[in-house]
Coordinates of C-alpha atoms in Angstrom, one line a residue:
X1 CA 19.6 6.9 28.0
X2 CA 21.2 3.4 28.7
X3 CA 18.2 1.9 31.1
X4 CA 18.4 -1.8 30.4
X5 CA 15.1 -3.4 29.8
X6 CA 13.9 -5.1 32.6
X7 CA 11.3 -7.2 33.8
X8 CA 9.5 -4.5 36.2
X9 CA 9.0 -2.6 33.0
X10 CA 5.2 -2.5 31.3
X11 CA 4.4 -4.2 28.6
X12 CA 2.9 -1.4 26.7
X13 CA -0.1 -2.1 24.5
X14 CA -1.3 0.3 21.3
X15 CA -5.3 -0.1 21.4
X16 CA -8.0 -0.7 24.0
X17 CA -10.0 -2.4 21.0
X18 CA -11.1 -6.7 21.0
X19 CA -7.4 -7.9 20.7
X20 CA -5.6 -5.0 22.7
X21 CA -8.0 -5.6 25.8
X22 CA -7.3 -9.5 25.2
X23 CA -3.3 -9.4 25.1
X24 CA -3.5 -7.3 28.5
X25 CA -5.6 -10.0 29.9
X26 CA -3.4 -12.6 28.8
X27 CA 0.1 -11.1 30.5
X28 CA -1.9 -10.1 33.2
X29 CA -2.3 -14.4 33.5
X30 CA 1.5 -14.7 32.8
X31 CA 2.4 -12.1 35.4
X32 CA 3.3 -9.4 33.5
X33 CA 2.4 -6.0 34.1
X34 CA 0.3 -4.5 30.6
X35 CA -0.6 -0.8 30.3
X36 CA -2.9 0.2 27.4
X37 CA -2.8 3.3 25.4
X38 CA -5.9 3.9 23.7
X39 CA -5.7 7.1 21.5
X40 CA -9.8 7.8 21.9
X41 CA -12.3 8.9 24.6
X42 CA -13.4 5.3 25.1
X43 CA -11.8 1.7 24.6
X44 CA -13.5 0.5 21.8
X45 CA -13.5 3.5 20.1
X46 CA -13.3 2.5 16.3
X47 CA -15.6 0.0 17.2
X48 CA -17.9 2.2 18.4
X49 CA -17.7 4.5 15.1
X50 CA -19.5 1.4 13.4
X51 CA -21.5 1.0 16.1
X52 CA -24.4 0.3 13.7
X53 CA -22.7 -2.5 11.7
X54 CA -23.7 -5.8 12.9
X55 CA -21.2 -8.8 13.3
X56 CA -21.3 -11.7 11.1
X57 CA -20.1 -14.0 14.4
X58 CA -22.0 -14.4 17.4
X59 CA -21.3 -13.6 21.1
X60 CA -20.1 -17.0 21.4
X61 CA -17.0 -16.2 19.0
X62 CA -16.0 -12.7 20.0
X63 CA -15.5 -13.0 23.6
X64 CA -12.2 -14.0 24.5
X65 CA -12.4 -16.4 26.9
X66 CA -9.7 -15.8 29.1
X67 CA -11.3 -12.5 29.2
X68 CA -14.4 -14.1 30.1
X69 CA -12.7 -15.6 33.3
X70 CA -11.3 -12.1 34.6
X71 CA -14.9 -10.9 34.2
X72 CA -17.0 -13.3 35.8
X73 CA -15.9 -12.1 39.4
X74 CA -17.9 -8.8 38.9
X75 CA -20.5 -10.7 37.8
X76 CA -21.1 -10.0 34.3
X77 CA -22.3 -12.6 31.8
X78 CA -21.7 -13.3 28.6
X79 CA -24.8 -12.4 26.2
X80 CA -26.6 -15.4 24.9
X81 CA -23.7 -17.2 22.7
X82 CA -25.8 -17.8 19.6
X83 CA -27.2 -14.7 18.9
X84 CA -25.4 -11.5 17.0
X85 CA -24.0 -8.2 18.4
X86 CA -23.7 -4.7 16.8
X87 CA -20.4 -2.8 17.0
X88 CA -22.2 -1.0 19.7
X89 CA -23.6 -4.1 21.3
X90 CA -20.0 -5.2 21.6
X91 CA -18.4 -2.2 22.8
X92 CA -21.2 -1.7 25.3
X93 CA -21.5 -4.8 27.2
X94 CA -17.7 -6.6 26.4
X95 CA -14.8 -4.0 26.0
X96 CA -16.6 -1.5 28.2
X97 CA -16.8 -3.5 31.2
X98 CA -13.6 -5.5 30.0
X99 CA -11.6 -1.8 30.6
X100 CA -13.4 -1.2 33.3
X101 CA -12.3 -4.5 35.3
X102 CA -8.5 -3.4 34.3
X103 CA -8.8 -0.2 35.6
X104 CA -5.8 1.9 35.5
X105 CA -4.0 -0.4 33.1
X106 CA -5.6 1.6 30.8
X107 CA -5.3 5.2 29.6
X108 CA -7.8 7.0 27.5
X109 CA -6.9 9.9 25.0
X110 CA -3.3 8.8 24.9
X111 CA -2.1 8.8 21.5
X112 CA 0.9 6.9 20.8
X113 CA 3.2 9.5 18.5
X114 CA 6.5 6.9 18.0
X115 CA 8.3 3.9 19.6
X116 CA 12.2 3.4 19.8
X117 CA 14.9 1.8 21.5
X118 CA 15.8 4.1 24.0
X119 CA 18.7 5.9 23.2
X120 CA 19.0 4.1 19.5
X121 CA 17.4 5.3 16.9
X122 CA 16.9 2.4 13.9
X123 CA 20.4 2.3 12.1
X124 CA 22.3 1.9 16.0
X125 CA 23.3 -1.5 16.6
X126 CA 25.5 -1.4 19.9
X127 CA 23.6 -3.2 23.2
X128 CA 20.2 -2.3 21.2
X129 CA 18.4 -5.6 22.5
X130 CA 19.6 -4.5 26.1
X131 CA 17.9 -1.1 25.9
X132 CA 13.8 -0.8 27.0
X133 CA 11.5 0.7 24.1
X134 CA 10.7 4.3 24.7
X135 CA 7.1 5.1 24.1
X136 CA 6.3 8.6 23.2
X137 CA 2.5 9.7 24.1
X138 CA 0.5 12.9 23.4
X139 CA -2.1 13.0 25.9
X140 CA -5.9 14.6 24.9
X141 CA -4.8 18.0 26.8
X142 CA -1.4 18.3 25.1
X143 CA 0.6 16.8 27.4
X144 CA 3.7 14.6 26.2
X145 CA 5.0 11.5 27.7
X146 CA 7.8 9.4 27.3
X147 CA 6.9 5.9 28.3
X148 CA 9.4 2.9 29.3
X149 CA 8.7 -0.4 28.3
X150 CA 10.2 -4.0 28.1
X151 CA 8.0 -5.0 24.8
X152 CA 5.4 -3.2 22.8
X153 CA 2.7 -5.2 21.2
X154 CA 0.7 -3.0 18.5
X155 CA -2.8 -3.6 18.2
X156 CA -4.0 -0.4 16.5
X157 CA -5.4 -1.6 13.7
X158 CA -6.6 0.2 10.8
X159 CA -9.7 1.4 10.9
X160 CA -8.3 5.3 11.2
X161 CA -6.3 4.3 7.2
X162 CA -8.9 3.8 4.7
X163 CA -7.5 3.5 1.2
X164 CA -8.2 5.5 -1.3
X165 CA -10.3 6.1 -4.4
X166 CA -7.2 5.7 -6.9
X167 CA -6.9 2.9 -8.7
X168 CA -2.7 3.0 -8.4
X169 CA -3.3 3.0 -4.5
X170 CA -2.5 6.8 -4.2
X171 CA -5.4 8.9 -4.1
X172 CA -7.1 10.2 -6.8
X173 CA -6.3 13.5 -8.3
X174 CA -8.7 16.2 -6.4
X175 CA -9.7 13.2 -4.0
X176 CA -8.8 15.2 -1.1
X177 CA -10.4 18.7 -2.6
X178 CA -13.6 16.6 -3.0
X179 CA -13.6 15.6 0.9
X180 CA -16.6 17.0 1.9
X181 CA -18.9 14.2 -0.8
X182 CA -16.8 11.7 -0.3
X183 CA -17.0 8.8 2.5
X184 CA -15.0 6.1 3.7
X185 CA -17.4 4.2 5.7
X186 CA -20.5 2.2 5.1
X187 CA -23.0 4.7 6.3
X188 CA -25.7 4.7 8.8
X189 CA -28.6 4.9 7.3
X190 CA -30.6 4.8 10.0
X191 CA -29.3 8.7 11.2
X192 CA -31.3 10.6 10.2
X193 CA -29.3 12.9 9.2
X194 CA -27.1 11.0 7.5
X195 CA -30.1 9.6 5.5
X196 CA -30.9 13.4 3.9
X197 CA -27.1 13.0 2.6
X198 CA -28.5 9.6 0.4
X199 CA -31.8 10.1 0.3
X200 CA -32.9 11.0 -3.7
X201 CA -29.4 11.4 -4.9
X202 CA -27.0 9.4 -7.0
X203 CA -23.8 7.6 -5.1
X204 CA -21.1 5.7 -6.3
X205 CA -19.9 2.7 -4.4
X206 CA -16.2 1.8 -4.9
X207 CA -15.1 -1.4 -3.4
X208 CA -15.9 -5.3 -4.4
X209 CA -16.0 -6.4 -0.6
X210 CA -18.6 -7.2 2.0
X211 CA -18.9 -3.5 2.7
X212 CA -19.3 -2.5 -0.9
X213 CA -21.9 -4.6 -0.9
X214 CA -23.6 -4.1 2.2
X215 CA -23.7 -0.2 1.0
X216 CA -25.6 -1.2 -2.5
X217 CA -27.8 -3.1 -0.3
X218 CA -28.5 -0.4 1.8
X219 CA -29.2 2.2 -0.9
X220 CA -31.7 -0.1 -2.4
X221 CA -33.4 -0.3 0.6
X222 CA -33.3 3.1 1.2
X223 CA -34.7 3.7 -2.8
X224 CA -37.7 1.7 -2.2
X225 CA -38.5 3.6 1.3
X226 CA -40.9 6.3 1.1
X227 CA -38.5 9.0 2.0
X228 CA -35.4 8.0 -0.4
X229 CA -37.6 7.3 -3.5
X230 CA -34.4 8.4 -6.6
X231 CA -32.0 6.9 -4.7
X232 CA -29.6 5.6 -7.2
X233 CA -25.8 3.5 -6.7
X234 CA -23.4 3.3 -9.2
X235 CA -21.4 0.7 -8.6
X236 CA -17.6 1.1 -10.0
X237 CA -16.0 -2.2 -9.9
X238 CA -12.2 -2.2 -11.3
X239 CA -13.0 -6.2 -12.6
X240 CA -15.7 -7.1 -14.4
X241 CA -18.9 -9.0 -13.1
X242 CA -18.2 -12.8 -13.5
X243 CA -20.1 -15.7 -11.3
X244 CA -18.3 -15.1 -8.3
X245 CA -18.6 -11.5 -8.3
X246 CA -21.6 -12.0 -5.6
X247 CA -19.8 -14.6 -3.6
X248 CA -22.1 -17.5 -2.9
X249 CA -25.2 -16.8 -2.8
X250 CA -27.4 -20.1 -1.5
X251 CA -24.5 -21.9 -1.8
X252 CA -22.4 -20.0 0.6
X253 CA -21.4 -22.6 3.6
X254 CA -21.7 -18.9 6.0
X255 CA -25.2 -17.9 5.4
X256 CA -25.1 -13.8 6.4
X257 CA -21.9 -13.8 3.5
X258 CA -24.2 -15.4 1.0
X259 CA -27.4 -13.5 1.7
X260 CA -25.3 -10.5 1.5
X261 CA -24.0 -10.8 -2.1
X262 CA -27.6 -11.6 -2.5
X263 CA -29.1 -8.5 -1.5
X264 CA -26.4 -6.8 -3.8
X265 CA -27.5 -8.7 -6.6
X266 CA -30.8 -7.8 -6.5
X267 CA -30.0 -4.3 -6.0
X268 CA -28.6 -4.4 -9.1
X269 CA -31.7 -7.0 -10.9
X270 CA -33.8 -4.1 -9.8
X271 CA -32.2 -1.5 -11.1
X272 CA -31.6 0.5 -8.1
X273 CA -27.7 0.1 -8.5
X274 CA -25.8 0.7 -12.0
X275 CA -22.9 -1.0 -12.1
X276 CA -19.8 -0.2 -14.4
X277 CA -16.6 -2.2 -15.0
X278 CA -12.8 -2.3 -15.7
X279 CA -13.2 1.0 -14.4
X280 CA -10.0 2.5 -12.5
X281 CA -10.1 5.6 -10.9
X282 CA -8.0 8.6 -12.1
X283 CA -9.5 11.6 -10.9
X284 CA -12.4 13.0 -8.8
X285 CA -13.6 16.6 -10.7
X286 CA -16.6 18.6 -9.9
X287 CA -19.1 20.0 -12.5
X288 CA -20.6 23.4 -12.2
X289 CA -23.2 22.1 -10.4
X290 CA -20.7 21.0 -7.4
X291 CA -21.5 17.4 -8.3
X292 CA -19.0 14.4 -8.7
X293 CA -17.3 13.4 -12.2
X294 CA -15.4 10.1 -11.8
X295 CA -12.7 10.0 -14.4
X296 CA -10.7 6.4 -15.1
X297 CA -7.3 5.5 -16.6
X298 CA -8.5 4.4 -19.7
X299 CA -10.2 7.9 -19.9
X300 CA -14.1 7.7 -19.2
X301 CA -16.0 9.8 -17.4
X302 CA -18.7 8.9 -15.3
X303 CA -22.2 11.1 -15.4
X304 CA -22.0 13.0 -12.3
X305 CA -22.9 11.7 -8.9
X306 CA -23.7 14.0 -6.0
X307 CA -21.5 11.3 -3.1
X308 CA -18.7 9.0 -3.1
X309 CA -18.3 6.2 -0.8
X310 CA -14.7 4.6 -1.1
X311 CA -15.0 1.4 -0.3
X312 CA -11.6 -0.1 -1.0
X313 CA -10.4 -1.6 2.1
X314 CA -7.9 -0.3 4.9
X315 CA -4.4 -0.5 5.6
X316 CA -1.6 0.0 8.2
X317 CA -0.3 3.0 9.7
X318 CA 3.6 2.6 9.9
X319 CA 4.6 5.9 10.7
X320 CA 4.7 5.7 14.5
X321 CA 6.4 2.3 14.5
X322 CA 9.0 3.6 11.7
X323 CA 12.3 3.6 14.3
X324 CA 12.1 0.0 14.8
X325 CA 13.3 -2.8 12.7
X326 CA 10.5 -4.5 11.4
X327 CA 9.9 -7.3 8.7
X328 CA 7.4 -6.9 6.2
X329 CA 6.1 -8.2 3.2
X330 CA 7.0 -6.0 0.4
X331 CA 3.3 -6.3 -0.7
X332 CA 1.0 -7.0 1.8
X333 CA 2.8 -4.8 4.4
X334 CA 2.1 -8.2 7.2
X335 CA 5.1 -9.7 9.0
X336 CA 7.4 -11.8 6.3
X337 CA 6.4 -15.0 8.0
X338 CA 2.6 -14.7 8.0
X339 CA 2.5 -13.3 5.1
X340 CA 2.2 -15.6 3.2
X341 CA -0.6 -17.6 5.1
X342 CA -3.5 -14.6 4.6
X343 CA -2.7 -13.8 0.6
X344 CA -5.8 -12.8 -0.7
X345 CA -4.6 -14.2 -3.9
X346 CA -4.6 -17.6 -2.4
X347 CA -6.6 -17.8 1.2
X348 CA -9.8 -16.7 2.8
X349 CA -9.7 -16.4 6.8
X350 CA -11.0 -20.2 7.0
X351 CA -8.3 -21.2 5.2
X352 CA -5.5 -19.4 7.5
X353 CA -4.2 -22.0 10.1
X354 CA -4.2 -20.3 13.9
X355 CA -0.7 -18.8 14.1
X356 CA 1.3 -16.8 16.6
X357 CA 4.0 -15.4 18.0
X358 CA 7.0 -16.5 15.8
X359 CA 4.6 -15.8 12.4
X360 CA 4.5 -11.8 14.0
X361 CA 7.7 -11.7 15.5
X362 CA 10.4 -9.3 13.8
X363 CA 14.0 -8.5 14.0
X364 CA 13.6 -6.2 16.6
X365 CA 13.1 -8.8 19.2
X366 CA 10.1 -7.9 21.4
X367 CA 7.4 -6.3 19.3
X368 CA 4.3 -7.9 17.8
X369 CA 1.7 -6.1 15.6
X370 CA -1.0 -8.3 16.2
X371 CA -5.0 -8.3 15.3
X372 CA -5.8 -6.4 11.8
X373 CA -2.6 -4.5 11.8
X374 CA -0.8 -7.7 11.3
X375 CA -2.6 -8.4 8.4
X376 CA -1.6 -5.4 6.8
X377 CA -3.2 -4.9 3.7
X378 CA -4.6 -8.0 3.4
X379 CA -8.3 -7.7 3.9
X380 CA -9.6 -10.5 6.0
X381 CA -9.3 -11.3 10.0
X382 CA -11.0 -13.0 12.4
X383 CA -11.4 -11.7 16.3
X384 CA -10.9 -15.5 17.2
X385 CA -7.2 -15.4 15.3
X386 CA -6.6 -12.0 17.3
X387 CA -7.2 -13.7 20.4
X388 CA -5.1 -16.5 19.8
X389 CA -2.8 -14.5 18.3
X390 CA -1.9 -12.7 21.9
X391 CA -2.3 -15.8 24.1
X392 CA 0.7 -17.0 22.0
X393 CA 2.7 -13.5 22.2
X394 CA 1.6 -12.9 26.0
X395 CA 3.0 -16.3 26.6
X396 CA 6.3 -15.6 24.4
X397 CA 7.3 -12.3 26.1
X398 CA 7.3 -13.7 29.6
X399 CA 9.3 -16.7 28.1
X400 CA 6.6 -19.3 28.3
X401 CA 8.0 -21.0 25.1
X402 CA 6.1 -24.1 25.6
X403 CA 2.6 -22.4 26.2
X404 CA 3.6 -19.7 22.9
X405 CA 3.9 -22.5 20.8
X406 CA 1.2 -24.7 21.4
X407 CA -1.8 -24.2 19.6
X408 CA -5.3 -23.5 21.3
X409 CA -7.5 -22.6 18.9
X410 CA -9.9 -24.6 16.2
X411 CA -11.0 -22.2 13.7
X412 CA -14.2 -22.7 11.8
X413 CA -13.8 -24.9 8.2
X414 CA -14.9 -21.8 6.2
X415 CA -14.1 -18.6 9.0
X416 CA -15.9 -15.3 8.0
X417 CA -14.4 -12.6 5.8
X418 CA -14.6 -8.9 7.4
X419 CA -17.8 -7.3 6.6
X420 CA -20.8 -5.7 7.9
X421 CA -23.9 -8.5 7.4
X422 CA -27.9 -7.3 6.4
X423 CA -29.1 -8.6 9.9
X424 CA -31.1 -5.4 10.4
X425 CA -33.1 -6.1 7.1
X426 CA -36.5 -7.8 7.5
X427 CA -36.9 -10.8 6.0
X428 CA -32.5 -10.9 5.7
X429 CA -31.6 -15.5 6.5
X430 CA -29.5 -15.6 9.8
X431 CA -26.3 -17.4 10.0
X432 CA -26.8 -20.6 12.5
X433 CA -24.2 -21.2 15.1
X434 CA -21.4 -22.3 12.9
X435 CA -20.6 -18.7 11.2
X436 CA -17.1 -18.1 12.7
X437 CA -16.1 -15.3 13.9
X438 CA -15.5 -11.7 12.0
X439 CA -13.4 -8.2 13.9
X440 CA -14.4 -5.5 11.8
X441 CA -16.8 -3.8 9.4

């Protein structure tokens, strides 16, 4: 296939999630054509799988507003600005209607399977920037489709690639074979059915983030209800416990982050939470009983837990994307150039300056992962940097260099690091207007 790419050609967009819906709003306002391929049943379908996980940022900080503009015409407003949505909350009364209001622009149950050049695979160099991408698509009733576009902005994310248990990244030995007690999520507790999986029994907590800790949290609370009395955490941390183990507390300029290392804390005061450190996960065995044995690299062996919840963070999936020439950070798996603006070793999301489209562009000229996938592995985003993020790339594909490169964005001094907050918990200090803004759980 020679078709050059031309400008009647989509621009095809992976995700109808936050920053998916937002860069097909913005080339919508620099007259380009978007269509959206969303692999679930709904857009905002990850966000709908922790539909129980409330935000850290308020509506005021996770509606886009150019978004806000193409949905004022139907008449929907924008929930009161200062207070906090779920997942649900946001998928419900934002994407939903946001989809809704672009119509056929997007497609449900259309699972992108690999994007090329058309007619070069990755190693072809001849004319390549003159060729479209070809999109391949496996639609939910097994239908395939091959899809022309003139750029291909991926905003998948990466909620669908948890990491695993192991401690060398790979997963643990008889990880997989121990599927059915092990969990990747914070859990709903509120489920009822998911409470009898928690409810008297031991779990172990890997992870040292805001969902680690909002799952020790919730197993304490869930200990000192009158159906979960035994409840019991163990909390494997591959560090050991220092002052800033529980982030900061009082002191914490973002209230919700601070009363959440709180409530972890005194999970672990109380005695509801064991923790163990330096511990680095080898292998997952089962005693007779069916139950859990953690085993580490240096050797130990955990006493037997009856669930796992692997709590380590999430990370890009690169498989469909592998035919095109893409830069990336050797560790961090991010674009080269934004890389190094959201180490973990040396930022948190306040400190990342608003960036866009030449931080995520590559040397295949016309694609952009953008939102979480962009981070790659590092564990921190905000929906207000996704949303800038695609303004800037919007702008750059239709050759609006001036708009691409200005900025239009003032992030908060501190920003929010992902995590679910304790807003359901009576009694649990809410963050004022100033909390930033936080995409995930």
């Amino acid at each position: 296939m020679n078709a050059p790419a031309t400008p009647e050609l989509p621009v095809v967009v992976i995700g109808a999630g936050p920053v998916g819906l937002a860069a097909a709003v913005h080339l919508i306002d620099q007259g380009s054509e978007p269509l959206v391929l969303e692999a679930g049943p709904t857009a905002g379908a990850a966000v709908r799988e922790w539909s129980h996980v409330r935000l850290f940022s308020t509506w005021g900080e996770v509606v886009d507003p150019a978004a806000e503009k193409l949905l004022a015409p139907t008449g929907w407003t924008r929930p009161d600005p200062a207070t906090y949505p779920s997942g649900g909350d946001w998928a419900d009364h934002y994407l939903q209607p946001l989809a809704d209001v672009l119509g056929d622009r997007v497609r449900l149950g259309a699972r992108v399977t690999g994007v090329s050049r058309a007619g070069r695979d990755r190693t072809v160099d001849a004319e390549r920037e003159r060729q479209p991408f070809v999109v391949h698509v496996n639609r939910a009733d097994g239908r395939e489709e091959r899809i022309l576009a003139r750029a291909v902005i991926d905003a998948s994310g990466t909620w669908a690639t948890p990491s695993p248990a192991g401690g060398s990244g790979l997963p643990a030995l008889g990880e997989r074979a121990a599927a059915d007690r092990i969990g990747y999520r914070v859990p709903d507790l509120d489920d009822p059915v998911v409470r009898a999986r928690y409810a008297g029994r031991r779990t172990a907590v890997l992870g040292s983030g805001a969902s680690a800790f909002t799952a020790l949290a919730h197993l304490a609370d869930l200990a000192e209800s009158g159906d979960g009395e035994g409840a019991k955490g163990v909390w494997i941390l591959r560090r050991g416990i220092s002052g800033s183990t529980f982030g900061g507390g009082e002191a914490d300029q973002l209230p919700a982050r601070g009363a959440l290392g709180l409530a972890a804390k005194a999970a672990v005061d109380k005695g509801h939470v064991d923790a163990v450190t330096g511990f680095r996960t080898e292998a997952i065995e089962r005693d007779a009983d069916g139950r859990l044995i953690l085993v580490g690299e240096d050797g130990r062996r955990l006493d037997a837990v009856d669930e796992v919840l692997v709590l380590t963070g999430f990370r890009p999936d690169l498989s469909f994307v592998d035919e095109l020439r893409l830069g990336l950070d050797d560790r961090l798996r991010a674009p080269v150039a934004l890389a190094p603006l959201i180490d973990p070793n040396q930022h948190s999301c306040g400190t990342v300056y608003p960036h866009g489209h030449r931080e995520l562009s590559h040397p295949e000229q016309g694609v952009y992962l953008v939102g979480m996938k962009s981070y790659g592995r590092a564990p921190t985003f905000l929906a207000m940097t996704g949303y800038e993020q695609v303004r800037s790339v919007a702008a750059a594909i239709t050759g609006d260099l001036d708009a691409a490169d200005r900025v239009e964005l003032t992030l908060p001094e501190t920003g929010v690091c992902g995590g679910a907050g304790l807003f359901d918990t009576p009694g649990a200090q809410q963050p004022d207007g100033d909390g930033g803004g936080c995409c995930g759980s």
